[in-house]
mmCIF file with all atom_site columns, C-alpha atoms in Angstrom:
data_model
loop_
_atom_site.group_PDB
_atom_site.id
_atom_site.type_symbol
_atom_site.label_atom_id
_atom_site.label_alt_id
_atom_site.label_comp_id
_atom_site.label_asym_id
_atom_site.label_entity_id
_atom_site.label_seq_id
_atom_site.pdbx_PDB_ins_code
_atom_site.Cartn_x
_atom_site.Cartn_y
_atom_site.Cartn_z
_atom_site.occupancy
_atom_site.B_iso_or_equiv
_atom_site.pdbx_formal_charge
_atom_site.auth_seq_id
_atom_site.auth_comp_id
_atom_site.auth_asym_id
_atom_site.auth_atom_id
_atom_site.pdbx_PDB_model_num
ATOM 1   C CA . MET A 1 1   ? 205.594 62.310 88.698 1.00 89.00 ? 129 MET A CA 1
ATOM 2   C CA . LEU A 1 2   ? 206.279 65.226 86.365 1.00 91.00 ? 130 LEU A CA 1
ATOM 3   C CA . GLU A 1 3   ? 209.788 63.853 85.791 1.00 91.00 ? 131 GLU A CA 1
ATOM 4   C CA . LYS A 1 4   ? 208.455 60.356 85.065 1.00 92.00 ? 132 LYS A CA 1
ATOM 5   C CA . LEU A 1 5   ? 205.932 61.797 82.630 1.00 93.00 ? 133 LEU A CA 1
ATOM 6   C CA . THR A 1 6   ? 208.628 63.774 80.852 1.00 93.00 ? 134 THR A CA 1
ATOM 7   C CA . ASP A 1 7   ? 210.910 60.724 80.636 1.00 93.00 ? 135 ASP A CA 1
ATOM 8   C CA . ILE A 1 8   ? 208.192 58.531 79.149 1.00 94.00 ? 136 ILE A CA 1
ATOM 9   C CA . PHE A 1 9   ? 207.382 61.067 76.443 1.00 94.00 ? 137 PHE A CA 1
ATOM 10  C CA . LYS A 1 10  ? 211.089 61.669 75.700 1.00 93.00 ? 138 LYS A CA 1
ATOM 11  C CA . ASN A 1 11  ? 211.658 58.009 74.940 1.00 87.00 ? 139 ASN A CA 1
ATOM 12  C CA . SER A 1 12  ? 208.471 56.928 73.113 1.00 92.00 ? 140 SER A CA 1
ATOM 13  C CA . SER A 1 13  ? 205.617 58.051 70.921 1.00 93.00 ? 141 SER A CA 1
ATOM 14  C CA . ILE A 1 14  ? 201.907 57.507 71.451 1.00 95.00 ? 142 ILE A CA 1
ATOM 15  C CA . GLN A 1 15  ? 201.323 54.014 70.080 1.00 94.00 ? 143 GLN A CA 1
ATOM 16  C CA . ASP A 1 16  ? 197.628 53.632 70.860 1.00 95.00 ? 144 ASP A CA 1
ATOM 17  C CA . ILE A 1 17  ? 194.770 55.170 72.812 1.00 97.00 ? 145 ILE A CA 1
ATOM 18  C CA . TYR A 1 18  ? 192.233 52.921 74.528 1.00 98.00 ? 146 TYR A CA 1
ATOM 19  C CA . LEU A 1 19  ? 188.761 53.462 75.876 1.00 97.00 ? 147 LEU A CA 1
ATOM 20  C CA . VAL A 1 20  ? 187.683 50.834 78.396 1.00 96.00 ? 148 VAL A CA 1
ATOM 21  C CA . GLY A 1 21  ? 184.266 49.473 79.196 1.00 94.00 ? 149 GLY A CA 1
ATOM 22  C CA . PHE A 1 22  ? 182.372 46.226 79.180 1.00 94.00 ? 150 PHE A CA 1
ATOM 23  C CA . VAL A 1 23  ? 180.552 43.953 76.777 1.00 94.00 ? 151 VAL A CA 1
ATOM 24  C CA . ASP A 1 24  ? 177.090 42.652 77.547 1.00 90.00 ? 152 ASP A CA 1
ATOM 25  C CA . ILE A 1 25  ? 175.689 39.912 75.348 1.00 88.00 ? 153 ILE A CA 1
ATOM 26  C CA . GLU A 1 26  ? 171.923 39.904 75.043 1.00 87.00 ? 154 GLU A CA 1
ATOM 27  C CA . ASP A 1 27  ? 169.994 37.755 72.589 1.00 90.00 ? 155 ASP A CA 1
ATOM 28  C CA . GLY A 1 28  ? 173.260 36.761 70.913 1.00 89.00 ? 156 GLY A CA 1
ATOM 29  C CA . ILE A 1 29  ? 174.299 40.360 70.236 1.00 93.00 ? 157 ILE A CA 1
ATOM 30  C CA . ALA A 1 30  ? 177.312 41.883 71.972 1.00 91.00 ? 158 ALA A CA 1
ATOM 31  C CA . ASN A 1 31  ? 176.997 45.515 72.991 1.00 93.00 ? 159 ASN A CA 1
ATOM 32  C CA . PHE A 1 32  ? 179.987 47.608 74.062 1.00 94.00 ? 160 PHE A CA 1
ATOM 33  C CA . TYR A 1 33  ? 179.341 50.052 76.889 1.00 94.00 ? 161 TYR A CA 1
ATOM 34  C CA . PRO A 1 34  ? 182.248 52.473 77.293 1.00 94.00 ? 162 PRO A CA 1
ATOM 35  C CA . ASP A 1 35  ? 183.222 53.919 80.647 1.00 94.00 ? 163 ASP A CA 1
ATOM 36  C CA . MET A 1 36  ? 184.336 57.329 79.452 1.00 94.00 ? 164 MET A CA 1
ATOM 37  C CA . ARG A 1 37  ? 185.802 58.146 82.849 1.00 94.00 ? 165 ARG A CA 1
ATOM 38  C CA . PHE A 1 38  ? 188.924 56.225 81.779 1.00 96.00 ? 166 PHE A CA 1
ATOM 39  C CA . TYR A 1 39  ? 191.286 56.478 78.805 1.00 97.00 ? 167 TYR A CA 1
ATOM 40  C CA . TYR A 1 40  ? 194.689 54.847 78.438 1.00 98.00 ? 168 TYR A CA 1
ATOM 41  C CA . PHE A 1 41  ? 197.510 56.142 76.236 1.00 97.00 ? 169 PHE A CA 1
ATOM 42  C CA . GLU A 1 42  ? 199.972 53.390 75.334 1.00 96.00 ? 170 GLU A CA 1
ATOM 43  C CA . ILE A 1 43  ? 203.456 54.867 75.362 1.00 95.00 ? 171 ILE A CA 1
ATOM 44  C CA . GLY A 1 44  ? 206.307 52.423 74.998 1.00 90.00 ? 172 GLY A CA 1
ATOM 45  C CA . GLU A 1 45  ? 205.994 49.704 77.623 1.00 92.00 ? 173 GLU A CA 1
ATOM 46  C CA . GLN A 1 46  ? 203.682 51.726 79.871 1.00 95.00 ? 174 GLN A CA 1
ATOM 47  C CA . PHE A 1 47  ? 200.263 53.334 79.898 1.00 97.00 ? 175 PHE A CA 1
ATOM 48  C CA . LEU A 1 48  ? 199.194 56.812 80.836 1.00 97.00 ? 176 LEU A CA 1
ATOM 49  C CA . GLU A 1 49  ? 195.948 56.302 82.762 1.00 97.00 ? 177 GLU A CA 1
ATOM 50  C CA . LEU A 1 50  ? 193.551 59.243 82.603 1.00 97.00 ? 178 LEU A CA 1
ATOM 51  C CA . GLU A 1 51  ? 190.589 59.247 84.970 1.00 96.00 ? 179 GLU A CA 1
ATOM 52  C CA . SER A 1 52  ? 187.828 61.810 85.353 1.00 94.00 ? 180 SER A CA 1
ATOM 53  C CA . MET A 1 53  ? 187.095 62.209 89.058 1.00 92.00 ? 181 MET A CA 1
ATOM 54  C CA . ASP A 1 54  ? 185.318 64.393 91.636 1.00 83.00 ? 182 ASP A CA 1
ATOM 55  C CA . GLN A 1 55  ? 182.066 64.397 89.686 1.00 79.00 ? 183 GLN A CA 1
ATOM 56  C CA . TYR A 1 56  ? 183.844 65.098 86.393 1.00 71.00 ? 184 TYR A CA 1
ATOM 57  C CA . SER A 1 57  ? 185.663 68.193 87.607 1.00 86.00 ? 185 SER A CA 1
ATOM 58  C CA . LYS A 1 58  ? 189.226 66.890 87.983 1.00 94.00 ? 186 LYS A CA 1
ATOM 59  C CA . LEU A 1 59  ? 191.611 64.711 86.028 1.00 96.00 ? 187 LEU A CA 1
ATOM 60  C CA . SER A 1 60  ? 193.828 62.082 87.609 1.00 96.00 ? 188 SER A CA 1
ATOM 61  C CA . VAL A 1 61  ? 196.921 61.112 85.603 1.00 97.00 ? 189 VAL A CA 1
ATOM 62  C CA . ASN A 1 62  ? 198.856 57.950 86.508 1.00 96.00 ? 190 ASN A CA 1
ATOM 63  C CA . ILE A 1 63  ? 201.574 55.895 84.881 1.00 96.00 ? 191 ILE A CA 1
ATOM 64  C CA . VAL A 1 64  ? 200.667 52.198 85.021 1.00 96.00 ? 192 VAL A CA 1
ATOM 65  C CA . ASP A 1 65  ? 202.034 48.961 83.587 1.00 95.00 ? 193 ASP A CA 1
ATOM 66  C CA . SER A 1 66  ? 198.728 47.688 82.214 1.00 96.00 ? 194 SER A CA 1
ATOM 67  C CA . ILE A 1 67  ? 195.152 48.708 81.574 1.00 96.00 ? 195 ILE A CA 1
ATOM 68  C CA . ARG A 1 68  ? 193.059 48.504 84.710 1.00 93.00 ? 196 ARG A CA 1
ATOM 69  C CA . TYR A 1 69  ? 189.327 47.965 84.840 1.00 91.00 ? 197 TYR A CA 1
ATOM 70  C CA . LYS A 1 70  ? 188.306 50.002 87.860 1.00 86.00 ? 198 LYS A CA 1
ATOM 71  C CA . PHE A 1 71  ? 184.542 49.626 87.676 1.00 81.00 ? 199 PHE A CA 1
ATOM 72  C CA . GLU A 1 72  ? 181.982 47.119 88.837 1.00 81.00 ? 200 GLU A CA 1
ATOM 73  C CA . ILE A 1 73  ? 180.094 44.936 86.376 1.00 79.00 ? 201 ILE A CA 1
ATOM 74  C CA . ASP A 1 74  ? 177.810 41.950 86.634 1.00 81.00 ? 202 ASP A CA 1
ATOM 75  C CA . GLU A 1 75  ? 179.340 38.485 86.349 1.00 82.00 ? 203 GLU A CA 1
ATOM 76  C CA . ASP A 1 76  ? 177.769 37.891 82.918 1.00 82.00 ? 204 ASP A CA 1
ATOM 77  C CA . MET A 1 77  ? 179.508 40.984 81.503 1.00 85.00 ? 205 MET A CA 1
ATOM 78  C CA . GLN A 1 78  ? 183.086 41.061 80.228 1.00 90.00 ? 206 GLN A CA 1
ATOM 79  C CA . PRO A 1 79  ? 185.524 43.943 80.716 1.00 92.00 ? 207 PRO A CA 1
ATOM 80  C CA . CYS A 1 80  ? 187.036 45.086 77.426 1.00 94.00 ? 208 CYS A CA 1
ATOM 81  C CA . LYS A 1 81  ? 188.904 47.839 75.664 1.00 96.00 ? 209 LYS A CA 1
ATOM 82  C CA . THR A 1 82  ? 188.716 49.389 72.249 1.00 96.00 ? 210 THR A CA 1
ATOM 83  C CA . SER A 1 83  ? 191.305 51.391 70.365 1.00 96.00 ? 211 SER A CA 1
ATOM 84  C CA . VAL A 1 84  ? 190.269 54.964 69.571 1.00 96.00 ? 212 VAL A CA 1
ATOM 85  C CA . ASN A 1 85  ? 193.653 55.799 68.078 1.00 94.00 ? 213 ASN A CA 1
ATOM 86  C CA . GLN A 1 86  ? 192.295 56.287 64.561 1.00 93.00 ? 214 GLN A CA 1
ATOM 87  C CA . ILE A 1 87  ? 189.502 58.523 65.849 1.00 93.00 ? 215 ILE A CA 1
ATOM 88  C CA . VAL A 1 88  ? 191.619 60.732 68.115 1.00 95.00 ? 216 VAL A CA 1
ATOM 89  C CA . LEU A 1 89  ? 194.911 61.054 66.222 1.00 93.00 ? 217 LEU A CA 1
ATOM 90  C CA . THR A 1 90  ? 195.067 62.925 62.922 1.00 90.00 ? 218 THR A CA 1
ATOM 91  C CA . ASP A 1 91  ? 197.524 60.368 61.541 1.00 85.00 ? 219 ASP A CA 1
ATOM 92  C CA . SER A 1 92  ? 197.503 57.254 63.688 1.00 81.00 ? 220 SER A CA 1
ATOM 93  C CA . MET A 1 93  ? 200.364 55.698 61.684 1.00 78.00 ? 221 MET A CA 1
ATOM 94  C CA . SER A 1 94  ? 202.703 58.694 62.001 1.00 77.00 ? 222 SER A CA 1
ATOM 95  C CA . THR A 1 95  ? 206.049 58.341 63.675 1.00 76.00 ? 223 THR A CA 1
ATOM 96  C CA . LYS A 1 96  ? 205.595 61.976 64.726 1.00 78.00 ? 224 LYS A CA 1
ATOM 97  C CA . ASN A 1 97  ? 202.944 61.168 67.327 1.00 90.00 ? 225 ASN A CA 1
ATOM 98  C CA . THR A 1 98  ? 205.530 62.200 69.863 1.00 94.00 ? 226 THR A CA 1
ATOM 99  C CA . VAL A 1 99  ? 204.808 64.797 72.531 1.00 96.00 ? 227 VAL A CA 1
ATOM 100 C CA . LYS A 1 100 ? 206.512 68.148 72.068 1.00 96.00 ? 228 LYS A CA 1
ATOM 101 C CA . SER A 1 101 ? 205.050 69.815 75.173 1.00 97.00 ? 229 SER A CA 1
ATOM 102 C CA . ILE A 1 102 ? 202.522 69.285 77.931 1.00 97.00 ? 230 ILE A CA 1
ATOM 103 C CA . ILE A 1 103 ? 200.311 71.959 79.451 1.00 97.00 ? 231 ILE A CA 1
ATOM 104 C CA . ILE A 1 104 ? 198.770 71.045 82.784 1.00 97.00 ? 232 ILE A CA 1
ATOM 105 C CA . TYR A 1 105 ? 195.881 73.306 83.735 1.00 96.00 ? 233 TYR A CA 1
ATOM 106 C CA . GLY A 1 106 ? 195.153 73.837 87.430 1.00 95.00 ? 234 GLY A CA 1
ATOM 107 C CA . LEU A 1 107 ? 197.829 71.488 88.765 1.00 95.00 ? 235 LEU A CA 1
ATOM 108 C CA . GLU A 1 108 ? 196.815 70.549 92.320 1.00 92.00 ? 236 GLU A CA 1
ATOM 109 C CA . VAL A 1 109 ? 198.822 67.467 93.182 1.00 84.00 ? 237 VAL A CA 1
ATOM 110 C CA . SER A 1 110 ? 201.994 66.069 91.744 1.00 83.00 ? 238 SER A CA 1
ATOM 111 C CA . ASN A 1 111 ? 203.481 63.332 93.832 1.00 83.00 ? 239 ASN A CA 1
ATOM 112 C CA . ARG A 1 112 ? 205.250 60.063 93.060 1.00 81.00 ? 240 ARG A CA 1
ATOM 113 C CA . GLU A 1 113 ? 201.972 58.325 92.237 1.00 84.00 ? 241 GLU A CA 1
ATOM 114 C CA . GLN A 1 114 ? 199.815 60.736 90.284 1.00 93.00 ? 242 GLN A CA 1
ATOM 115 C CA . ILE A 1 115 ? 198.955 64.170 88.990 1.00 95.00 ? 243 ILE A CA 1
ATOM 116 C CA . ILE A 1 116 ? 195.604 65.762 89.794 1.00 96.00 ? 244 ILE A CA 1
ATOM 117 C CA . CYS A 1 117 ? 194.628 68.735 87.690 1.00 96.00 ? 245 CYS A CA 1
ATOM 118 C CA . ASP A 1 118 ? 191.726 70.471 85.948 1.00 95.00 ? 246 ASP A CA 1
ATOM 119 C CA . SER A 1 119 ? 192.745 69.341 82.452 1.00 97.00 ? 247 SER A CA 1
ATOM 120 C CA . ILE A 1 120 ? 195.795 68.549 80.377 1.00 97.00 ? 248 ILE A CA 1
ATOM 121 C CA . GLN A 1 121 ? 196.931 69.290 76.854 1.00 98.00 ? 249 GLN A CA 1
ATOM 122 C CA . LEU A 1 122 ? 199.448 67.296 74.835 1.00 97.00 ? 250 LEU A CA 1
ATOM 123 C CA . ASN A 1 123 ? 201.035 69.126 71.893 1.00 97.00 ? 251 ASN A CA 1
ATOM 124 C CA . LEU A 1 124 ? 202.428 66.668 69.373 1.00 95.00 ? 252 LEU A CA 1
ATOM 125 C CA . ASN A 1 125 ? 205.412 67.151 67.073 1.00 93.00 ? 253 ASN A CA 1
ATOM 126 C CA . ASN A 1 126 ? 203.115 66.691 64.061 1.00 92.00 ? 254 ASN A CA 1
ATOM 127 C CA . GLY A 1 127 ? 201.222 69.848 65.080 1.00 93.00 ? 255 GLY A CA 1
ATOM 128 C CA . GLN A 1 128 ? 198.191 68.122 66.587 1.00 95.00 ? 256 GLN A CA 1
ATOM 129 C CA . GLU A 1 129 ? 196.861 69.340 69.933 1.00 96.00 ? 257 GLU A CA 1
ATOM 130 C CA . LEU A 1 130 ? 195.137 66.852 72.240 1.00 97.00 ? 258 LEU A CA 1
ATOM 131 C CA . PHE A 1 131 ? 193.090 68.623 74.900 1.00 97.00 ? 259 PHE A CA 1
ATOM 132 C CA . ILE A 1 132 ? 191.856 66.198 77.555 1.00 97.00 ? 260 ILE A CA 1
ATOM 133 C CA . ASP A 1 133 ? 188.725 67.546 79.228 1.00 96.00 ? 261 ASP A CA 1
ATOM 134 C CA . PRO A 1 134 ? 187.478 65.609 82.283 1.00 95.00 ? 262 PRO A CA 1
ATOM 135 C CA . SER A 1 135 ? 184.362 67.790 82.616 1.00 90.00 ? 263 SER A CA 1
ATOM 136 C CA . PHE A 1 136 ? 182.484 66.212 79.724 1.00 84.00 ? 264 PHE A CA 1
ATOM 137 C CA . TYR A 1 137 ? 178.972 65.066 80.673 1.00 83.00 ? 265 TYR A CA 1
ATOM 138 C CA . PHE A 1 138 ? 179.866 61.363 80.721 1.00 87.00 ? 266 PHE A CA 1
ATOM 139 C CA . GLY A 1 139 ? 183.566 61.479 81.553 1.00 91.00 ? 267 GLY A CA 1
ATOM 140 C CA . ILE A 1 140 ? 186.533 62.520 79.438 1.00 96.00 ? 268 ILE A CA 1
ATOM 141 C CA . ASN A 1 141 ? 186.370 64.168 76.048 1.00 94.00 ? 269 ASN A CA 1
ATOM 142 C CA . ILE A 1 142 ? 189.493 64.440 73.902 1.00 96.00 ? 270 ILE A CA 1
ATOM 143 C CA . GLY A 1 143 ? 189.620 67.158 71.276 1.00 95.00 ? 271 GLY A CA 1
ATOM 144 C CA . GLY A 1 144 ? 191.740 69.960 69.940 1.00 95.00 ? 272 GLY A CA 1
ATOM 145 C CA . ALA A 1 145 ? 191.686 73.741 70.307 1.00 94.00 ? 273 ALA A CA 1
ATOM 146 C CA . GLU A 1 146 ? 187.887 73.778 70.007 1.00 94.00 ? 274 GLU A CA 1
ATOM 147 C CA . GLN A 1 147 ? 187.560 71.473 73.027 1.00 93.00 ? 275 GLN A CA 1
ATOM 148 C CA . ARG A 1 148 ? 189.906 73.707 75.031 1.00 93.00 ? 276 ARG A CA 1
ATOM 149 C CA . MET A 1 149 ? 187.828 76.792 74.111 1.00 93.00 ? 277 MET A CA 1
ATOM 150 C CA . PHE A 1 150 ? 184.633 74.985 75.139 1.00 91.00 ? 278 PHE A CA 1
ATOM 151 C CA . TRP A 1 151 ? 186.256 74.040 78.465 1.00 92.00 ? 279 TRP A CA 1
ATOM 152 C CA . VAL A 1 152 ? 187.387 77.633 79.101 1.00 91.00 ? 280 VAL A CA 1
ATOM 153 C CA . GLU A 1 153 ? 183.913 78.984 78.261 1.00 89.00 ? 281 GLU A CA 1
ATOM 154 C CA . ASN A 1 154 ? 182.393 76.636 80.834 1.00 86.00 ? 282 ASN A CA 1
ATOM 155 C CA . LEU A 1 155 ? 184.647 77.746 83.681 1.00 84.00 ? 283 LEU A CA 1
ATOM 156 C CA . ALA A 1 156 ? 182.913 79.798 86.353 1.00 77.00 ? 284 ALA A CA 1
ATOM 157 C CA . TYR A 1 157 ? 183.008 83.510 85.504 1.00 79.00 ? 285 TYR A CA 1
ATOM 158 C CA . GLY A 1 158 ? 186.288 85.085 86.577 1.00 76.00 ? 286 GLY A CA 1
ATOM 159 C CA . THR A 1 159 ? 188.034 81.768 87.233 1.00 83.00 ? 287 THR A CA 1
ATOM 160 C CA . LYS A 1 160 ? 191.749 81.901 86.528 1.00 87.00 ? 288 LYS A CA 1
ATOM 161 C CA . VAL A 1 161 ? 193.449 78.558 85.909 1.00 90.00 ? 289 VAL A CA 1
ATOM 162 C CA . SER A 1 162 ? 197.199 78.214 86.309 1.00 94.00 ? 290 SER A CA 1
ATOM 163 C CA . GLU A 1 163 ? 199.242 76.615 83.531 1.00 95.00 ? 291 GLU A CA 1
ATOM 164 C CA . THR A 1 164 ? 202.239 74.384 84.089 1.00 96.00 ? 292 THR A CA 1
ATOM 165 C CA . ILE A 1 165 ? 204.144 74.019 80.810 1.00 96.00 ? 293 ILE A CA 1
ATOM 166 C CA . ILE A 1 166 ? 206.586 71.175 80.305 1.00 96.00 ? 294 ILE A CA 1
ATOM 167 C CA . GLU A 1 167 ? 208.780 71.107 77.208 1.00 96.00 ? 295 GLU A CA 1
ATOM 168 C CA . ILE A 1 168 ? 209.875 67.619 76.200 1.00 94.00 ? 296 ILE A CA 1
#
């Protein structure tokens, strides 16, 4: 999986970032309810699926061909996605939204199907750092160095987390 991840980032830039959820229409007004356990990074022809799991303590990373809606909703609700590209990326139109390096914190599993870890950081060629924190109260929070510092401060006292660094 680490090889596949490296190959994807070598060949393409981050084109979009999606948050999934559902729409519920009540009294003629549509309300979007995000499921912050899931984010999808569109990279070339594929998606990097990020899922907060184990009661928001671990991050599952998968490479998938399309966005998946892995939650239950009522039949009158519609699954949907929204782009958060312009909120997350400093310059969403930049051609330099390519990944320079990846830091995987607390790598537990890396098999053909997925990576399971404590968190992951993508360092972009434009200088932006994307720290993906699965321990946010309602799922995943994506931020920069400040988010990483917040995550480290919330680790149990004395906890040492291994780092796996991948240069692209």
